[in-house]
Short mmCIF file of C-alpha atoms in Angstrom, two decimals:
data_model
loop_
_atom_site.label_atom_id
_atom_site.label_comp_id
_atom_site.label_asym_id
_atom_site.label_seq_id
_atom_site.Cartn_x
_atom_site.Cartn_y
_atom_site.Cartn_z
CA UNK A 1 35.73 -7.69 0.41
CA UNK A 2 36.93 -4.85 -1.79
CA UNK A 3 35.72 -4.36 -5.33
CA UNK A 4 38.07 -3.54 -8.16
CA UNK A 5 38.01 0.04 -9.36
CA UNK A 6 36.20 -0.68 -12.64
CA UNK A 7 33.65 -2.91 -10.91
CA UNK A 8 33.13 -0.33 -8.18
CA UNK A 9 32.50 2.43 -10.75
CA UNK A 10 30.01 0.28 -12.69
CA UNK A 11 28.13 -0.71 -9.54
CA UNK A 12 28.11 2.89 -8.37
CA UNK A 13 26.66 4.09 -11.69
CA UNK A 14 23.98 1.39 -11.64
CA UNK A 15 23.13 2.22 -8.02
CA UNK A 16 22.96 5.96 -8.65
CA UNK A 17 21.12 5.95 -11.97
CA UNK A 18 18.63 3.22 -11.00
CA UNK A 19 17.89 4.97 -7.73
CA UNK A 20 17.38 8.45 -9.14
CA UNK A 21 15.24 7.31 -12.09
CA UNK A 22 12.59 5.63 -9.93
CA UNK A 23 13.12 7.62 -6.74
CA UNK A 24 10.03 9.83 -6.64
CA UNK A 25 7.51 7.16 -7.65
CA UNK A 26 9.20 4.72 -5.28
CA UNK A 27 8.98 7.30 -2.47
CA UNK A 28 5.21 7.60 -2.94
CA UNK A 29 4.84 3.80 -3.08
CA UNK A 30 6.82 3.35 0.15
CA UNK A 31 4.90 6.05 2.02
CA UNK A 32 1.46 4.79 1.00
CA UNK A 33 2.68 1.24 1.60
CA UNK A 34 3.40 2.22 5.19
CA UNK A 35 -0.17 3.51 5.43
CA UNK A 36 -1.59 0.18 4.21
CA UNK A 37 -0.25 -1.47 7.35
CA UNK A 38 -3.16 0.29 9.08
CA UNK A 39 -5.70 -0.34 6.34
CA UNK A 40 -8.28 -1.99 8.61
CA UNK A 41 -8.38 0.87 11.18
CA UNK A 42 -8.62 3.37 8.30
CA UNK A 43 -11.59 1.47 6.84
CA UNK A 44 -13.30 1.56 10.22
CA UNK A 45 -12.48 5.26 10.71
CA UNK A 46 -13.71 6.47 7.33
CA UNK A 47 -17.07 4.69 6.99
CA UNK A 48 -19.77 4.90 9.69
CA UNK A 49 -21.43 1.79 8.22
CA UNK A 50 -18.36 -0.14 9.36
CA UNK A 51 -18.78 1.12 12.92
CA UNK A 52 -21.89 -0.98 13.56
CA UNK A 53 -21.48 -4.18 15.58
CA UNK A 54 -22.85 -7.09 13.51
CA UNK A 55 -22.63 -10.81 14.26
CA UNK A 56 -21.34 -13.15 11.57
CA UNK A 57 -24.72 -14.86 11.40
CA UNK A 58 -26.51 -11.57 10.72
CA UNK A 59 -23.92 -10.64 8.10
CA UNK A 60 -24.32 -13.99 6.31
CA UNK A 61 -28.11 -13.68 6.48
CA UNK A 62 -27.90 -10.24 4.87
CA UNK A 63 -25.70 -11.68 2.12
CA UNK A 64 -28.18 -14.51 1.48
CA UNK A 65 -31.06 -12.05 1.17
CA UNK A 66 -29.08 -9.90 -1.22
CA UNK A 67 -28.05 -12.85 -3.41
CA UNK A 68 -31.68 -13.95 -3.60
CA UNK A 69 -32.67 -10.48 -4.84
CA UNK A 70 -30.06 -10.25 -7.62
CA UNK A 71 -31.13 -11.63 -10.97
CA UNK A 72 -27.89 -11.71 -12.97
CA UNK A 73 -24.63 -12.36 -11.18
CA UNK A 74 -21.24 -12.51 -12.88
CA UNK A 75 -19.26 -15.73 -12.89
CA UNK A 76 -17.40 -14.63 -9.74
CA UNK A 77 -18.75 -12.65 -6.81
CA UNK A 78 -17.35 -11.94 -3.34
CA UNK A 79 -18.91 -11.45 0.06
CA UNK A 80 -16.67 -9.78 2.66
CA UNK A 81 -17.53 -10.47 6.29
CA UNK A 82 -17.01 -7.97 9.15
CA UNK A 83 -13.42 -7.50 10.30
CA UNK A 84 -11.72 -5.38 12.93
CA UNK A 85 -13.16 -5.45 16.46
CA UNK A 86 -16.23 -7.38 15.23
CA UNK A 87 -17.67 -4.26 13.58
CA UNK A 88 -18.89 -3.68 10.07
CA UNK A 89 -21.62 -4.77 7.72
CA UNK A 90 -21.13 -7.56 5.22
CA UNK A 91 -20.10 -6.15 1.86
CA UNK A 92 -20.66 -7.52 -1.61
CA UNK A 93 -18.38 -7.02 -4.63
CA UNK A 94 -19.66 -7.98 -8.05
CA UNK A 95 -21.63 -6.62 -10.96
CA UNK A 96 -23.89 -7.86 -13.73
CA UNK A 97 -22.01 -8.66 -16.97
CA UNK A 98 -20.87 -5.56 -18.83
CA UNK A 99 -21.24 -3.21 -15.86
CA UNK A 100 -18.60 -1.73 -13.56
CA UNK A 101 -18.00 -3.61 -10.32
CA UNK A 102 -19.22 -1.85 -7.21
CA UNK A 103 -18.71 -2.50 -3.51
CA UNK A 104 -22.02 -2.62 -1.63
CA UNK A 105 -22.64 -2.57 2.12
CA UNK A 106 -25.49 -4.99 2.91
CA UNK A 107 -27.93 -3.88 5.60
CA UNK A 108 -27.92 -6.40 8.44
CA UNK A 109 -31.56 -6.24 9.57
CA UNK A 110 -33.43 -4.78 6.62
CA UNK A 111 -33.51 -5.26 2.85
CA UNK A 112 -31.26 -3.33 0.55
CA UNK A 113 -27.67 -2.16 0.33
CA UNK A 114 -25.67 1.06 0.27
CA UNK A 115 -22.98 1.63 -2.31
CA UNK A 116 -19.51 2.30 -0.90
CA UNK A 117 -19.11 6.02 -0.29
CA UNK A 118 -15.52 6.30 0.93
CA UNK A 119 -12.41 5.82 -1.19
CA UNK A 120 -9.67 7.09 1.13
CA UNK A 121 -8.40 3.78 2.52
CA UNK A 122 -8.98 1.91 -0.74
CA UNK A 123 -7.36 4.61 -2.91
CA UNK A 124 -4.21 4.91 -0.79
CA UNK A 125 -4.00 1.11 -0.62
CA UNK A 126 -4.10 0.83 -4.41
CA UNK A 127 -1.75 3.78 -4.85
CA UNK A 128 0.90 1.72 -3.07
CA UNK A 129 1.10 -0.62 -6.09
CA UNK A 130 -0.04 1.93 -8.72
CA UNK A 131 -3.35 0.28 -9.46
CA UNK A 132 -6.47 2.08 -10.62
CA UNK A 133 -9.40 0.85 -12.66
CA UNK A 134 -8.68 3.55 -15.27
CA UNK A 135 -5.03 2.58 -15.77
CA UNK A 136 -5.29 -1.20 -15.39
CA UNK A 137 -2.51 -3.76 -15.42
CA UNK A 138 0.26 -1.99 -17.41
CA UNK A 139 0.85 0.61 -14.68
CA UNK A 140 0.49 -2.13 -12.05
CA UNK A 141 3.23 -4.13 -13.79
CA UNK A 142 5.32 -0.96 -13.81
CA UNK A 143 5.03 -0.97 -10.01
CA UNK A 144 6.53 -4.47 -10.02
CA UNK A 145 9.35 -3.24 -12.24
CA UNK A 146 10.03 -0.38 -9.81
CA UNK A 147 10.22 -2.89 -6.95
CA UNK A 148 12.74 -4.89 -8.99
CA UNK A 149 14.79 -1.74 -9.69
CA UNK A 150 14.72 -1.00 -5.96
CA UNK A 151 16.10 -4.48 -5.32
CA UNK A 152 18.92 -3.90 -7.84
CA UNK A 153 19.68 -0.53 -6.24
CA UNK A 154 19.87 -2.06 -2.77
CA UNK A 155 22.15 -4.91 -3.86
CA UNK A 156 24.56 -2.64 -5.74
CA UNK A 157 24.55 -0.18 -2.82
CA UNK A 158 25.35 -3.02 -0.43
CA UNK A 159 28.25 -4.19 -2.59
CA UNK A 160 29.86 -0.77 -2.99
CA UNK A 161 29.63 -0.07 0.76
CA UNK A 162 30.31 -3.59 2.01
CA UNK A 163 33.92 -2.95 3.02
CA UNK A 164 32.86 -0.22 5.48
CA UNK A 165 29.33 -1.35 6.28
CA UNK A 166 29.81 -1.21 10.06
CA UNK A 167 30.98 2.41 9.89
CA UNK A 168 28.07 3.36 7.62
CA UNK A 169 25.70 2.01 10.27
CA UNK A 170 26.53 4.69 12.82
CA UNK A 171 28.66 7.44 11.22
CA UNK A 172 26.66 10.65 11.12
CA UNK A 173 28.61 13.91 10.85
CA UNK A 174 25.96 16.60 11.14
CA UNK A 175 28.60 19.30 11.68
CA UNK A 176 30.23 18.71 8.30
CA UNK A 177 29.25 20.10 4.89
CA UNK A 178 25.83 19.59 3.33
CA UNK A 179 27.24 16.94 0.98
CA UNK A 180 28.69 14.92 3.88
CA UNK A 181 25.45 15.32 5.86
CA UNK A 182 23.27 13.90 3.05
CA UNK A 183 25.76 11.12 2.35
CA UNK A 184 25.91 10.02 5.99
CA UNK A 185 22.15 10.21 6.40
CA UNK A 186 21.66 8.16 3.23
CA UNK A 187 24.05 5.46 4.47
CA UNK A 188 22.73 5.34 8.05
CA UNK A 189 19.09 5.13 7.00
CA UNK A 190 19.93 2.66 4.25
CA UNK A 191 21.95 0.31 6.42
CA UNK A 192 19.54 0.43 9.37
CA UNK A 193 16.60 -0.34 7.10
CA UNK A 194 18.42 -2.71 4.75
CA UNK A 195 16.73 -5.97 5.85
CA UNK A 196 13.29 -4.33 5.64
CA UNK A 197 13.99 -2.74 2.26
CA UNK A 198 15.45 -5.92 0.75
CA UNK A 199 12.54 -8.01 2.00
CA UNK A 200 9.84 -5.68 0.76
CA UNK A 201 11.52 -4.97 -2.58
CA UNK A 202 11.81 -8.72 -3.24
CA UNK A 203 8.31 -9.62 -2.06
CA UNK A 204 6.76 -6.68 -3.94
CA UNK A 205 8.46 -7.62 -7.21
CA UNK A 206 7.60 -11.29 -6.63
CA UNK A 207 3.90 -10.59 -6.04
CA UNK A 208 3.45 -8.40 -9.12
CA UNK A 209 5.79 -10.01 -11.63
CA UNK A 210 5.57 -13.64 -10.45
CA UNK A 211 2.22 -14.36 -12.12
CA UNK A 212 3.50 -12.72 -15.32
CA UNK A 213 6.66 -14.83 -15.36
CA UNK A 214 4.63 -17.96 -14.68
CA UNK A 215 3.55 -17.78 -18.32
CA UNK A 216 7.07 -18.82 -19.36
CA UNK A 217 6.52 -22.24 -17.75
CA UNK A 218 3.03 -22.92 -19.11
CA UNK A 219 4.14 -24.70 -22.24
CA UNK A 220 7.27 -26.66 -21.27
CA UNK A 221 6.17 -27.63 -17.73
CA UNK A 222 2.37 -27.64 -17.66
CA UNK A 223 1.48 -28.28 -21.30
CA UNK A 224 -0.35 -24.96 -21.58
CA UNK A 225 -2.70 -25.73 -18.69
CA UNK A 226 -2.88 -22.39 -16.84
CA UNK A 227 -5.19 -23.71 -14.13
CA UNK A 228 -2.76 -26.51 -13.23
CA UNK A 229 0.16 -24.06 -13.29
CA UNK A 230 -1.67 -21.64 -10.98
CA UNK A 231 -2.56 -24.42 -8.56
CA UNK A 232 1.03 -25.68 -8.43
CA UNK A 233 2.42 -22.18 -7.93
CA UNK A 234 -0.18 -20.54 -5.71
CA UNK A 235 -2.17 -23.34 -4.08
CA UNK A 236 -5.91 -23.19 -4.62
CA UNK A 237 -6.42 -21.55 -8.00
CA UNK A 238 -9.76 -20.12 -9.19
CA UNK A 239 -11.76 -22.97 -10.76
CA UNK A 240 -12.67 -23.20 -14.41
CA UNK A 241 -16.35 -24.11 -14.74
CA UNK A 242 -17.16 -24.55 -18.42
CA UNK A 243 -20.65 -25.94 -17.81
CA UNK A 244 -22.36 -24.57 -14.69
CA UNK A 245 -25.49 -26.65 -15.24
CA UNK A 246 -29.05 -25.69 -14.49
CA UNK A 247 -30.13 -23.19 -11.85
CA UNK A 248 -30.87 -25.03 -8.60
CA UNK A 249 -31.49 -24.32 -4.93
CA UNK A 250 -28.21 -24.05 -3.00
CA UNK A 251 -27.24 -24.07 0.65
CA UNK A 252 -27.33 -20.75 2.53
CA UNK A 253 -23.98 -19.09 3.16
CA UNK A 254 -24.17 -19.71 6.91
CA UNK A 255 -24.36 -23.49 6.34
CA UNK A 256 -21.47 -23.37 3.85
CA UNK A 257 -19.33 -21.30 6.22
CA UNK A 258 -20.09 -23.70 9.07
CA UNK A 259 -18.92 -26.68 7.00
CA UNK A 260 -15.79 -24.83 5.98
CA UNK A 261 -15.08 -23.96 9.61
CA UNK A 262 -15.44 -27.63 10.55
CA UNK A 263 -12.96 -28.59 7.83
CA UNK A 264 -10.45 -25.91 8.93
CA UNK A 265 -11.13 -25.04 12.61
CA UNK A 266 -8.29 -22.50 12.84
CA UNK A 267 -9.45 -20.50 9.82
CA UNK A 268 -10.50 -16.91 10.70
CA UNK A 269 -13.01 -16.52 7.90
CA UNK A 270 -13.36 -13.10 6.28
CA UNK A 271 -14.30 -13.73 2.63
CA UNK A 272 -16.66 -15.99 0.69
CA UNK A 273 -16.03 -16.25 -3.06
CA UNK A 274 -18.89 -17.56 -5.21
CA UNK A 275 -18.21 -19.19 -8.58
CA UNK A 276 -21.33 -19.45 -10.81
CA UNK A 277 -23.63 -18.94 -7.84
CA UNK A 278 -27.00 -20.70 -7.91
CA UNK A 279 -26.08 -23.30 -10.51
CA UNK A 280 -25.75 -27.06 -10.34
CA UNK A 281 -21.94 -27.10 -10.52
CA UNK A 282 -21.31 -23.90 -8.58
CA UNK A 283 -18.36 -23.77 -6.17
CA UNK A 284 -17.59 -21.66 -3.11
CA UNK A 285 -14.21 -20.68 -1.62
CA UNK A 286 -14.34 -19.75 2.07
CA UNK A 287 -11.15 -17.80 2.82
CA UNK A 288 -9.37 -16.30 5.79
CA UNK A 289 -6.22 -16.27 7.91
CA UNK A 290 -4.77 -18.98 10.12
CA UNK A 291 -2.99 -17.61 13.21
CA UNK A 292 -0.38 -14.85 13.25
CA UNK A 293 2.44 -16.11 11.08
CA UNK A 294 3.58 -15.23 7.55
CA UNK A 295 2.09 -18.45 6.11
CA UNK A 296 -1.42 -17.54 7.21
CA UNK A 297 -3.58 -17.63 4.10
CA UNK A 298 -6.10 -20.45 3.99
CA UNK A 299 -9.20 -21.48 2.08
CA UNK A 300 -11.76 -24.27 1.89
CA UNK A 301 -13.50 -25.10 -1.39
CA UNK A 302 -17.01 -26.56 -1.30
CA UNK A 303 -19.80 -27.42 -3.67
CA UNK A 304 -22.55 -24.86 -3.26
CA UNK A 305 -25.40 -27.24 -3.87
CA UNK A 306 -24.69 -29.64 -0.99
CA UNK A 307 -21.70 -28.22 0.93
CA UNK A 308 -19.35 -31.12 0.16
CA UNK A 309 -15.75 -30.17 0.91
CA UNK A 310 -13.66 -30.52 -2.24
CA UNK A 311 -10.32 -29.16 -1.11
CA UNK A 312 -8.61 -27.52 1.87
CA UNK A 313 -5.81 -25.06 1.17
CA UNK A 314 -4.08 -24.34 4.46
CA UNK A 315 -0.47 -24.15 5.67
CA UNK A 316 1.45 -27.38 5.03
CA UNK A 317 -1.24 -28.80 2.70
CA UNK A 318 0.50 -27.74 -0.53
CA UNK A 319 3.87 -28.08 -2.20
CA UNK A 320 6.98 -25.98 -1.67
CA UNK A 321 6.07 -23.43 -4.34
CA UNK A 322 2.65 -22.68 -2.85
CA UNK A 323 4.14 -22.47 0.64
CA UNK A 324 6.73 -19.98 -0.62
CA UNK A 325 4.02 -17.85 -2.22
CA UNK A 326 1.97 -18.02 0.97
CA UNK A 327 5.02 -16.90 2.98
CA UNK A 328 5.82 -14.04 0.57
CA UNK A 329 2.27 -12.69 0.71
CA UNK A 330 2.07 -13.10 4.48
CA UNK A 331 5.33 -11.21 5.03
CA UNK A 332 4.41 -8.39 2.65
CA UNK A 333 0.98 -7.93 4.23
CA UNK A 334 2.54 -8.12 7.74
CA UNK A 335 0.27 -10.95 8.88
CA UNK A 336 2.49 -11.62 11.87
CA UNK A 337 3.54 -10.04 15.13
CA UNK A 338 0.50 -7.86 15.81
CA UNK A 339 0.17 -4.07 15.81
CA UNK A 340 3.52 -3.48 17.52
CA UNK A 341 5.27 -5.13 14.58
CA UNK A 342 3.25 -3.07 12.14
CA UNK A 343 4.26 0.14 13.89
CA UNK A 344 7.94 -0.84 13.61
CA UNK A 345 7.46 -1.66 9.92
CA UNK A 346 5.79 1.72 9.40
CA UNK A 347 8.78 3.51 10.93
CA UNK A 348 11.09 1.46 8.70
CA UNK A 349 8.98 2.49 5.69
CA UNK A 350 9.50 6.13 6.67
CA UNK A 351 13.23 5.45 6.97
CA UNK A 352 13.16 3.97 3.46
CA UNK A 353 11.47 7.17 2.23
CA UNK A 354 14.31 9.13 3.82
CA UNK A 355 16.85 6.86 2.11
CA UNK A 356 15.29 7.62 -1.27
CA UNK A 357 15.24 11.41 -0.85
CA UNK A 358 18.75 11.63 0.63
CA UNK A 359 19.93 9.51 -2.29
CA UNK A 360 18.70 12.23 -4.63
CA UNK A 361 20.45 14.84 -2.49
CA UNK A 362 23.72 12.87 -2.71
CA UNK A 363 23.32 12.63 -6.48
CA UNK A 364 22.89 16.41 -6.77
CA UNK A 365 25.71 17.24 -4.35
CA UNK A 366 28.19 14.98 -6.16
CA UNK A 367 27.30 15.65 -9.78
CA UNK A 368 26.19 19.30 -9.79
CA UNK A 369 26.79 21.02 -6.43
CA UNK A 370 26.22 24.50 -7.89
CA UNK A 371 23.02 23.58 -9.72
CA UNK A 372 24.31 24.62 -13.13
CA UNK A 373 22.41 21.99 -15.13
CA UNK A 374 18.72 22.43 -15.80
CA UNK A 375 17.96 18.73 -15.34
CA UNK A 376 19.52 18.66 -11.90
CA UNK A 377 17.69 21.81 -10.82
CA UNK A 378 14.43 20.24 -11.93
CA UNK A 379 15.28 17.05 -10.01
CA UNK A 380 16.02 19.07 -6.87
CA UNK A 381 12.70 20.90 -7.07
CA UNK A 382 10.76 17.75 -7.93
CA UNK A 383 12.31 15.98 -4.94
CA UNK A 384 11.03 18.75 -2.69
CA UNK A 385 7.65 18.99 -4.43
CA UNK A 386 6.93 15.26 -4.32
CA UNK A 387 8.68 14.68 -0.99
CA UNK A 388 6.59 17.26 0.85
CA UNK A 389 3.69 17.30 -1.59
CA UNK A 390 2.62 13.72 -0.92
CA UNK A 391 2.19 14.59 2.77
CA UNK A 392 0.17 17.68 1.89
CA UNK A 393 -1.99 15.71 -0.54
CA UNK A 394 -2.63 13.01 2.06
CA UNK A 395 -3.67 15.68 4.53
CA UNK A 396 -6.05 17.15 1.95
CA UNK A 397 -7.75 13.82 1.20
CA UNK A 398 -8.32 13.23 4.93
CA UNK A 399 -9.97 16.65 5.26
CA UNK A 400 -12.09 16.12 2.13
CA UNK A 401 -13.13 12.71 3.46
CA UNK A 402 -14.59 14.31 6.60
CA UNK A 403 -15.92 17.50 5.00
CA UNK A 404 -17.98 16.02 2.15
CA UNK A 405 -21.54 14.83 2.87
CA UNK A 406 -21.77 11.04 2.84
CA UNK A 407 -24.65 11.09 0.36
CA UNK A 408 -22.84 13.28 -2.18
CA UNK A 409 -22.92 11.61 -5.64
CA UNK A 410 -19.47 10.64 -6.89
CA UNK A 411 -17.97 11.25 -3.47
CA UNK A 412 -15.14 8.73 -3.90
CA UNK A 413 -14.05 10.26 -7.17
CA UNK A 414 -13.92 13.71 -5.58
CA UNK A 415 -11.62 12.33 -2.86
CA UNK A 416 -9.27 10.83 -5.43
CA UNK A 417 -9.21 14.03 -7.47
CA UNK A 418 -8.51 16.08 -4.34
CA UNK A 419 -5.36 14.04 -3.69
CA UNK A 420 -4.16 14.20 -7.30
CA UNK A 421 -5.00 17.90 -7.58
CA UNK A 422 -3.22 18.80 -4.34
CA UNK A 423 -0.14 16.81 -5.33
CA UNK A 424 -0.07 18.45 -8.77
CA UNK A 425 -0.31 21.94 -7.25
CA UNK A 426 2.51 21.11 -4.81
CA UNK A 427 4.76 19.93 -7.64
CA UNK A 428 4.02 23.00 -9.75
CA UNK A 429 4.69 25.28 -6.79
CA UNK A 430 7.99 23.49 -6.14
CA UNK A 431 9.07 23.87 -9.77
CA UNK A 432 8.45 27.61 -9.48
CA UNK A 433 10.40 28.00 -6.21
CA UNK A 434 14.19 28.13 -6.06
CA UNK A 435 14.47 27.56 -2.32
CA UNK A 436 13.86 23.87 -1.59
CA UNK A 437 13.72 24.53 2.16
CA UNK A 438 10.89 26.97 1.61
CA UNK A 439 9.01 24.38 -0.46
CA UNK A 440 9.36 21.80 2.30
CA UNK A 441 8.39 24.28 5.02
CA UNK A 442 5.26 25.58 3.28
CA UNK A 443 3.97 22.20 2.13
CA UNK A 444 4.66 20.44 5.42
CA UNK A 445 2.83 23.34 7.08
CA UNK A 446 -0.19 22.68 4.84
CA UNK A 447 0.00 18.99 5.72
CA UNK A 448 0.15 19.79 9.44
CA UNK A 449 -2.97 21.98 9.27
CA UNK A 450 -4.90 19.35 7.29
CA UNK A 451 -3.92 16.43 9.53
CA UNK A 452 -4.85 18.45 12.62
CA UNK A 453 -8.19 19.47 11.10
CA UNK A 454 -9.37 16.00 10.00
CA UNK A 455 -10.17 14.65 13.52
CA UNK A 456 -11.91 17.95 14.33
CA UNK A 457 -14.19 17.47 11.32
CA UNK A 458 -14.65 13.74 11.98
CA UNK A 459 -17.74 14.16 14.27
CA UNK A 460 -19.59 15.51 11.22
CA UNK A 461 -19.59 11.95 9.86
CA UNK A 462 -19.09 9.72 12.89
CA UNK A 463 -19.39 9.80 16.66
CA UNK A 464 -16.85 7.03 17.30
CA UNK A 465 -13.69 9.18 17.43
CA UNK A 466 -11.97 11.27 20.10
CA UNK A 467 -14.31 14.25 19.69
CA UNK A 468 -17.39 12.24 18.76
CA UNK A 469 -20.48 12.04 20.93
CA UNK A 470 -21.17 8.33 20.41
CA UNK A 471 -19.59 5.09 21.56
CA UNK A 472 -15.85 5.49 21.01
CA UNK A 473 -14.14 2.67 19.11
CA UNK A 474 -10.43 2.02 19.82
CA UNK A 475 -9.47 1.81 16.13
CA UNK A 476 -11.23 5.09 15.30
CA UNK A 477 -9.72 6.85 18.32
CA UNK A 478 -6.28 5.50 17.36
CA UNK A 479 -6.57 6.94 13.84
CA UNK A 480 -7.60 10.35 15.24
CA UNK A 481 -4.60 10.31 17.58
CA UNK A 482 -2.32 9.17 14.77
CA UNK A 483 -3.47 12.09 12.61
CA UNK A 484 -2.78 14.57 15.39
CA UNK A 485 0.67 13.06 15.99
CA UNK A 486 1.40 13.33 12.27
CA UNK A 487 0.27 16.98 12.38
CA UNK A 488 2.70 17.69 15.23
CA UNK A 489 5.62 16.06 13.40
CA UNK A 490 4.85 17.85 10.12
CA UNK A 491 4.36 21.16 11.94
CA UNK A 492 7.64 20.81 13.83
CA UNK A 493 9.45 19.98 10.60
CA UNK A 494 7.89 22.96 8.83
CA UNK A 495 8.84 25.33 11.68
CA UNK A 496 12.44 24.08 11.82
CA UNK A 497 12.90 24.28 8.05
CA UNK A 498 11.33 27.72 7.85
CA UNK A 499 13.67 28.98 10.53
CA UNK A 500 16.74 27.48 8.87
CA UNK A 501 15.68 28.89 5.50
CA UNK A 502 15.52 32.39 6.99
CA UNK A 503 18.96 31.99 8.55
CA UNK A 504 20.38 30.65 5.28
CA UNK A 505 18.97 33.56 3.29
CA UNK A 506 20.34 36.06 5.83
CA UNK A 507 23.83 34.57 5.62
CA UNK A 508 23.75 33.64 1.94
CA UNK A 509 26.35 34.71 -0.57
CA UNK A 510 25.89 34.30 -4.35
CA UNK A 511 27.73 30.95 -4.14
CA UNK A 512 25.77 29.53 -1.22
CA UNK A 513 22.39 30.56 -2.62
CA UNK A 514 22.83 27.99 -5.37
CA UNK A 515 23.76 25.36 -2.78
CA UNK A 516 20.65 26.10 -0.71
CA UNK A 517 18.43 25.81 -3.79
CA UNK A 518 19.70 22.28 -4.42
#
């Protein structure tokens, strides 16, 4: 298949412009998205309260005691049960009306709760889809738009390179000019990671924009009934309880979970959602995963007052639309294949990051090889500042996470500000530096030092890691080792780039200095 010249030029312009406009935000989303594949080990690593072995019965008992002590609950509250190696306290997420929601860790064998102190894993997880409580849904929807633009960029790139796709898969001419090098690297990384990138661009856009687009079908298909539309599209939708009735005695969570387990024996329960808890018409959703396959999400809905099973939402119990949604979510969250699959997906996410940055390099080499336009010089420096700066900022937040006392007020906010502040400083430094190689070398060097330091500081907060004096937990040890491996890779990259930058400056002529800066 060979495109006509006019069609080829249009597709090329769409591919280039769409890619460069969203490139830097997309790069950060892809990198933090790769991190979310290891969200559970990071949660265990960061919070010592999660490193306590607690049975499900004790966790449910703690949740019952806490619910009995709370006077005013919102319409919806969640209880998260321990996950990951059987460790962790039950946690509770809700707030009285008009107050900010807060995650609480419920003490297993004594009254009371401890507010969540760590934001590292949660912040990087939300950064992947640009969500924050301060920015709300508009920025989150923008993340869905970026995923859609990524999908358009991939499709147009596939079409313009389709006639020589096999050659693009393996052709890498490192001995050629800088322009050829970036172009070959862009094509090789893009083609090798194409199935991954297409799948995650589609599923990401689907997950964010799908519920928004569902509104178009409310009137003509569902007569304006949003609850019925949500149930048809997504399976078990949140219930609408207009009249909750009087306050009554309800079954304890352990009894409700036991009945849900009997209704869905394969359900690995991790969440209990309470709707109008403690009232006559209150409902409970008991949620979890079923096996290791993309269509793994399941839930059982019960009446809280007597435990009667109202509905079971498991694989093959809903229509085609709900099964598709279940599959999309399961694929995007990598609920299949185990940790080996997640490691492969993480490497593919890194390859996608490389595809994005080399795409910017190709843009600059083709359109302004001498860096004569201000906009292109800014893009070149921003690509270096964000490309290396995100790694440096991630290293900083890991160090801050281990250095700050756990009882410091506002600890989570300090962690978030440390990331944003470090990234801002890296971008400003890049904008003030002409040599992009120098920017990469210095900022990767900072990242290497921070990633190497975090496991060394970890025993200040926990004894479960490599250098800790307590019982070592495999997930915590794995995160420590992963941080050290990342430090080695960043350090090696910084050393190589620093050396090449020195050689380039020694051999530079007035013409080549501009090329190096781009």
